[in-house]
Coordinates of C-alpha atoms in Angstrom, one line a residue:
X1 CA 21.8 142.3 54.6
X2 CA 24.7 143.7 56.0
X3 CA 22.9 144.5 59.2
X4 CA 21.4 141.2 59.7
X5 CA 25.0 139.1 59.0
X6 CA 26.5 141.1 61.8
X7 CA 23.2 140.2 64.3
X8 CA 23.6 136.4 63.4
X9 CA 27.6 136.6 63.9
X10 CA 26.9 138.9 67.2
X11 CA 24.4 136.3 68.3
X12 CA 26.8 133.2 67.4
X13 CA 29.9 134.7 69.3
X14 CA 27.3 135.6 72.5
X15 CA 25.7 132.2 72.2
X16 CA 29.6 130.5 72.3
X17 CA 30.7 132.8 75.0
X18 CA 28.0 131.9 77.4
X19 CA 28.1 127.8 76.5
X20 CA 32.6 128.7 77.4
X21 CA 31.1 130.0 80.8
X22 CA 28.8 127.5 81.5
X23 CA 31.5 124.7 80.6
X24 CA 34.2 126.4 83.0
X25 CA 31.8 126.7 85.2
X26 CA 30.8 122.6 85.2
X27 CA 34.6 122.1 85.0
X28 CA 35.1 124.3 88.2
X29 CA 32.3 122.8 90.0
X30 CA 33.4 119.1 89.4
X31 CA 36.8 119.9 90.5
X32 CA 35.4 121.7 93.9
X33 CA 33.4 118.5 94.4
X34 CA 36.3 116.2 93.7
X35 CA 38.6 118.1 96.3
X36 CA 35.6 117.9 98.9
X37 CA 35.6 114.0 98.2
X38 CA 39.6 114.1 98.8
X39 CA 39.2 116.2 102.2
X40 CA 36.4 113.9 103.6
X41 CA 39.2 110.8 102.2
X42 CA 41.8 112.5 104.4
X43 CA 39.7 113.0 107.3
X44 CA 39.1 109.5 107.3
X45 CA 42.7 108.3 106.7
X46 CA 43.4 105.6 109.2
X47 CA 39.8 105.5 110.7
X48 CA 37.0 103.1 110.7
X49 CA 39.1 99.9 111.0
X50 CA 41.4 100.8 107.8
X51 CA 45.3 101.5 107.5
X52 CA 46.4 105.0 107.1
X53 CA 48.1 105.5 103.6
X54 CA 50.3 108.2 103.6
X55 CA 53.7 109.4 103.4
X56 CA 55.1 112.5 105.5
X57 CA 58.9 114.0 104.0
X58 CA 60.4 116.3 106.5
X59 CA 63.2 118.4 105.3
X60 CA 65.2 120.3 108.0
X61 CA 67.8 122.7 106.4
X62 CA 68.6 126.2 107.2
X63 CA 71.6 129.1 107.5
X64 CA 73.7 130.4 110.4
X65 CA 74.1 133.4 109.4
X66 CA 75.9 134.4 113.0
X67 CA 76.1 132.5 116.4
X68 CA 73.5 134.6 117.3
X69 CA 71.2 134.1 114.4
X70 CA 70.3 130.9 112.8
X71 CA 67.6 130.4 110.3
X72 CA 66.0 127.0 110.2
X73 CA 64.2 125.9 107.1
X74 CA 61.6 123.3 107.8
X75 CA 59.5 122.0 105.0
X76 CA 56.7 119.0 105.7
X77 CA 55.6 117.5 102.4
X78 CA 52.5 115.0 102.9
X79 CA 51.1 112.6 100.3
X80 CA 47.6 110.8 100.4
X81 CA 46.9 107.9 98.4
X82 CA 44.7 105.0 97.5
X83 CA 45.6 101.6 96.5
X84 CA 44.1 99.6 93.5
X85 CA 45.7 96.7 91.8
X86 CA 47.3 96.2 88.4
X87 CA 48.1 92.8 88.2
X88 CA 45.1 90.9 87.7
X89 CA 46.4 87.7 89.4
X90 CA 46.4 89.0 92.2
X91 CA 43.7 89.2 95.3
X92 CA 44.9 92.3 96.5
X93 CA 46.1 95.8 95.7
X94 CA 49.7 96.1 94.2
X95 CA 49.9 99.8 93.0
X96 CA 49.2 103.5 94.9
X97 CA 47.8 106.4 93.6
X98 CA 48.1 110.0 94.8
X99 CA 45.3 111.9 94.9
X100 CA 46.1 115.0 97.3
X101 CA 49.3 116.4 98.4
X102 CA 50.0 119.4 101.0
X103 CA 53.2 121.1 102.1
X104 CA 54.4 123.0 105.0
X105 CA 56.8 125.5 104.5
X106 CA 58.4 127.7 107.1
X107 CA 61.8 130.0 107.3
X108 CA 62.8 132.9 109.5
X109 CA 58.9 133.8 110.6
X110 CA 58.1 133.3 106.7
X111 CA 55.3 130.4 106.1
X112 CA 53.6 129.1 103.2
X113 CA 51.0 125.9 102.4
X114 CA 50.4 124.2 99.5
X115 CA 47.6 122.2 98.1
X116 CA 47.5 120.2 95.3
X117 CA 44.5 117.8 94.1
X118 CA 44.7 115.2 91.5
X119 CA 42.3 113.5 89.6
X120 CA 41.9 109.9 91.9
X121 CA 41.2 107.8 88.7
X122 CA 43.4 109.5 85.7
X123 CA 46.4 110.6 88.1
X124 CA 46.2 114.6 86.1
X125 CA 46.6 117.8 88.0
X126 CA 43.0 119.6 88.8
X127 CA 43.5 122.1 91.5
X128 CA 46.6 123.8 93.3
X129 CA 46.2 126.1 96.3
X130 CA 49.0 128.3 98.0
X131 CA 48.9 130.5 100.8
X132 CA 52.1 132.7 102.1
X133 CA 52.6 134.9 104.7
X134 CA 55.7 137.0 106.0
X135 CA 56.8 137.7 109.1
X136 CA 55.2 141.1 109.0
X137 CA 52.0 139.6 108.4
X138 CA 51.7 140.1 104.7
X139 CA 49.4 137.4 103.1
X140 CA 49.0 136.0 99.9
X141 CA 46.5 133.6 98.2
X142 CA 46.4 132.0 94.8
X143 CA 43.9 129.1 93.3
X144 CA 44.7 127.6 90.0
X145 CA 42.3 125.0 88.7
X146 CA 43.1 123.0 85.4
X147 CA 41.2 120.6 82.7
X148 CA 42.3 117.3 82.2
X149 CA 44.6 118.5 79.1
X150 CA 46.6 120.6 81.5
X151 CA 45.4 123.6 80.7
X152 CA 44.7 126.6 83.0
X153 CA 40.5 127.1 83.4
X154 CA 40.4 129.7 86.1
X155 CA 42.6 131.3 88.7
X156 CA 41.6 133.6 91.7
X157 CA 44.2 135.5 94.1
X158 CA 43.8 137.4 96.9
X159 CA 47.1 140.1 97.8
X160 CA 47.0 141.5 101.4
X161 CA 43.6 139.7 101.9
X162 CA 41.5 141.7 99.2
X163 CA 40.8 140.0 95.4
X164 CA 43.7 140.9 93.0
X165 CA 43.7 140.3 89.1
X166 CA 45.8 137.7 87.4
X167 CA 49.4 138.1 87.7
X168 CA 49.0 140.4 90.3
X169 CA 51.6 138.6 92.8
X170 CA 54.8 136.8 91.7
X171 CA 55.0 134.1 94.3
X172 CA 53.1 131.6 92.1
X173 CA 52.3 130.9 88.5
X174 CA 50.1 128.6 87.0
X175 CA 52.7 126.9 85.4
X176 CA 55.4 127.0 88.2
X177 CA 52.3 125.1 90.3
X178 CA 52.2 122.2 87.4
X179 CA 55.8 122.0 87.3
X180 CA 55.8 121.7 91.6
X181 CA 53.1 119.4 91.0
X182 CA 54.9 117.1 88.3
X183 CA 57.8 116.9 90.8
X184 CA 55.7 115.8 93.4
X185 CA 54.1 113.1 91.7
X186 CA 57.3 111.8 89.9
X187 CA 58.6 111.7 93.7
X188 CA 55.6 109.6 95.0
X189 CA 55.8 107.2 91.8
X190 CA 59.4 106.5 92.6
X191 CA 58.3 105.9 96.1
X192 CA 55.6 103.6 95.6
X193 CA 55.0 102.2 92.2
X194 CA 58.6 101.0 91.7
X195 CA 58.2 98.0 88.9
X196 CA 60.8 94.8 88.9
X197 CA 61.4 95.1 92.8
X198 CA 64.4 92.8 94.2
X199 CA 65.0 91.5 97.3
X200 CA 68.4 90.3 99.0
X201 CA 69.3 87.1 99.0
X202 CA 68.9 86.5 94.9
X203 CA 72.2 85.1 93.7
X204 CA 75.4 83.2 95.6
X205 CA 78.3 85.6 95.1
X206 CA 82.2 85.3 95.7
X207 CA 84.4 88.1 96.3
X208 CA 88.1 88.7 97.1
X209 CA 89.0 89.6 100.8
X210 CA 89.4 93.9 100.7
X211 CA 92.4 95.5 100.6
X212 CA 93.2 96.9 104.3
X213 CA 94.1 100.3 103.6
X214 CA 90.3 100.5 101.7
X215 CA 88.6 98.7 104.6
X216 CA 90.4 100.9 107.0
X217 CA 89.0 104.2 105.0
X218 CA 85.5 102.9 105.0
X219 CA 85.6 101.8 108.6
X220 CA 87.0 105.6 109.5
X221 CA 84.3 107.1 107.6
X222 CA 81.4 105.1 108.8
X223 CA 82.3 106.4 112.4
X224 CA 83.0 109.6 111.6
X225 CA 79.2 109.3 109.8
X226 CA 77.6 107.6 112.8
X227 CA 79.2 110.4 114.9
X228 CA 77.9 113.6 112.5
X229 CA 74.5 111.5 113.0
X230 CA 74.5 111.9 116.6
X231 CA 75.6 115.6 116.3
X232 CA 73.2 116.8 113.6
X233 CA 70.5 115.4 115.9
X234 CA 71.1 117.3 118.7
X235 CA 71.8 120.7 116.6
X236 CA 70.0 123.8 116.5
X237 CA 70.3 123.6 113.0
X238 CA 70.2 120.1 111.5
X239 CA 70.4 119.0 108.0
X240 CA 68.4 115.9 107.2
X241 CA 65.3 114.6 105.3
X242 CA 62.9 111.8 107.3
X243 CA 60.4 109.8 104.7
X244 CA 57.7 108.2 106.9
X245 CA 55.6 105.6 104.6
X246 CA 52.3 104.1 105.9
X247 CA 51.0 101.7 103.7
X248 CA 49.3 98.4 103.4
X249 CA 48.7 95.8 100.4
X250 CA 48.0 92.1 101.3
X251 CA 48.6 92.0 105.1
X252 CA 48.5 94.4 107.9
X253 CA 50.1 98.1 107.5
X254 CA 53.5 98.6 107.0
X255 CA 55.7 101.2 108.1
X256 CA 58.9 102.2 106.0
X257 CA 61.0 105.0 107.6
X258 CA 64.0 106.7 105.6
X259 CA 66.5 109.2 106.8
X260 CA 69.0 110.8 104.9
X261 CA 71.8 113.0 106.8
X262 CA 73.5 115.4 104.3
X263 CA 75.7 118.3 103.7
X264 CA 75.9 121.3 102.2
X265 CA 78.9 122.2 99.9
X266 CA 79.4 125.5 98.4
X267 CA 82.1 127.4 96.4
X268 CA 82.8 123.6 94.9
X269 CA 85.4 123.5 92.2
X270 CA 83.4 122.9 88.7
X271 CA 80.1 124.0 90.1
X272 CA 78.1 127.8 90.4
X273 CA 79.5 129.0 93.2
X274 CA 75.9 130.6 94.0
X275 CA 74.3 127.2 94.3
X276 CA 74.6 125.2 97.3
X277 CA 75.1 121.2 96.6
X278 CA 73.6 118.6 99.0
X279 CA 75.3 115.5 99.4
X280 CA 74.1 112.9 101.2
X281 CA 76.5 111.2 103.4
X282 CA 74.6 108.6 105.3
X283 CA 71.0 107.0 104.8
X284 CA 69.1 104.4 107.0
X285 CA 66.0 102.7 106.1
X286 CA 63.6 100.6 108.9
X287 CA 60.7 98.5 107.0
X288 CA 58.4 96.9 109.6
X289 CA 55.3 95.5 109.8
X290 CA 55.0 94.2 113.7
X291 CA 51.5 91.9 113.3
X292 CA 53.4 89.8 110.7
X293 CA 57.0 89.7 112.6
X294 CA 59.3 91.1 109.9
X295 CA 61.7 93.5 110.6
X296 CA 64.4 95.2 107.7
X297 CA 67.0 97.6 108.7
X298 CA 69.6 99.2 105.9
X299 CA 72.3 101.3 106.0
X300 CA 73.9 103.2 103.1
X301 CA 77.4 104.7 103.6
X302 CA 78.8 107.4 100.9
X303 CA 82.4 108.6 100.6
X304 CA 82.3 112.2 101.7
X305 CA 81.4 115.7 99.4
X306 CA 79.9 112.5 96.7
X307 CA 77.5 110.1 96.1
X308 CA 79.7 107.0 95.6
X309 CA 78.0 104.0 97.8
X310 CA 81.2 102.9 99.8
X311 CA 79.5 100.4 102.3
X312 CA 75.8 99.3 103.4
X313 CA 74.5 96.7 105.8
X314 CA 71.2 94.9 106.2
X315 CA 69.9 93.4 108.9
X316 CA 66.9 91.1 108.2
X317 CA 64.3 89.8 111.1
X318 CA 61.4 87.2 110.1
X319 CA 60.1 84.8 112.0
X320 CA 62.5 84.8 114.3
X321 CA 65.2 84.2 112.1
X322 CA 67.9 87.2 111.5
X323 CA 70.5 87.3 109.0
X324 CA 72.7 90.1 108.2
X325 CA 75.0 91.5 105.7
X326 CA 77.9 93.9 104.8
X327 CA 79.1 94.6 101.4
X328 CA 82.3 97.0 101.0
X329 CA 82.8 98.7 97.9
X330 CA 85.9 100.3 95.9
X331 CA 85.8 103.6 93.9
X332 CA 84.6 101.8 91.0
X333 CA 81.7 100.5 93.3
X334 CA 82.8 97.0 92.9
X335 CA 82.2 94.9 95.9
X336 CA 85.2 93.7 97.4
X337 CA 83.8 92.0 100.5
X338 CA 81.3 90.5 102.1
X339 CA 80.2 89.9 105.6
X340 CA 77.6 87.9 106.0
X341 CA 76.0 84.8 107.9
X342 CA 73.6 83.9 105.1
X343 CA 73.9 81.5 103.1
X344 CA 73.3 83.3 99.8
X345 CA 74.2 87.1 98.7
X346 CA 74.2 89.3 95.9
X347 CA 77.9 91.0 95.9
X348 CA 75.3 94.0 97.1
X349 CA 73.4 94.3 93.5
X350 CA 70.2 95.0 94.8
X351 CA 71.3 97.3 97.5
X352 CA 73.3 99.4 95.2
X353 CA 70.3 99.7 92.9
X354 CA 68.3 100.7 95.8
X355 CA 71.1 103.2 97.0
X356 CA 70.9 104.7 93.7
X357 CA 67.2 105.0 93.9
X358 CA 66.9 106.7 96.8
X359 CA 69.7 109.1 96.1
X360 CA 67.6 110.3 92.9
X361 CA 64.3 110.6 95.5
X362 CA 67.0 112.6 97.6
X363 CA 67.8 114.8 95.2
X364 CA 64.8 115.8 93.8
X365 CA 63.2 116.0 97.2
X366 CA 66.0 118.6 98.1
X367 CA 65.2 120.7 94.7
X368 CA 61.2 120.8 95.6
X369 CA 61.6 121.4 99.4
X370 CA 64.4 123.6 100.0
X371 CA 64.0 127.2 98.7

């Protein structure tokens, strides 16, 4: 009887193991099918009369080791997304869903490439891939497959071109890739699916004339920031971050171009001296739709080595109508002066809100893309 029970248990365990293997194979097969469909969608992006739907984020940073040795660090992060509707009263899609992300990174001859696949319907992580190569030509690859619950289904590795066992390399981990994918998705959501967006010209505002000393400080800071931007654009070691969004909702394709210019600050009081801090000193936004005739341009100026907004400018062109707004702020963020040719303004409330959102995106991108 004991032998019979052991035999039955062994058969049951073997059957369960076989079912688990079958279930895993089916799950991986489904992921590969979704991956192939995503690759086809990327190949067709912007073709066949359809508007391109993507975001390209380029981060330039690096280190000046000496006058003769400069290390440029470049990251190119690309999001591919689809459109869907969440407001049933609308007859056009009003939300976006990211289904695929790629990243190309390079520094001093070292390169890496990443892919992240999300479920196109549910939005959860399904697959991540990493290929890294040193300047000496040593290559590492990793592949991670995830279930709907976020648990790892399978992992595959190659080290030096040969199949390797799990945990045979330290360049990536399943949990690390999942955390990075979560950061990517958070950045995408902040860029594309902001709820309750507001626009310029919402309420009438009144402000007092700004203090002459403060106004001079702001204007001097603006002039210096513009000069730094020009020098940065010509530099062998630029420090900037650009986001180009190609989107479409109810009308023709729209393009948004965001640019952040930043300083790298170390040895700052009260901080970990071994970790640099990244401070955006100037940002610009250009949003336009050439076919519909609107063109919006914004500038945001921040106090040096801080993220305190001290000035912002907006120019709006639409249907041959042009308006401009200039808002000046004190150290507490209060608007001290407004210059505009429009009938209405809001003392910079909307622009301050947008600046805070953009700075959050900037911080998260620095964390995710600068090694």
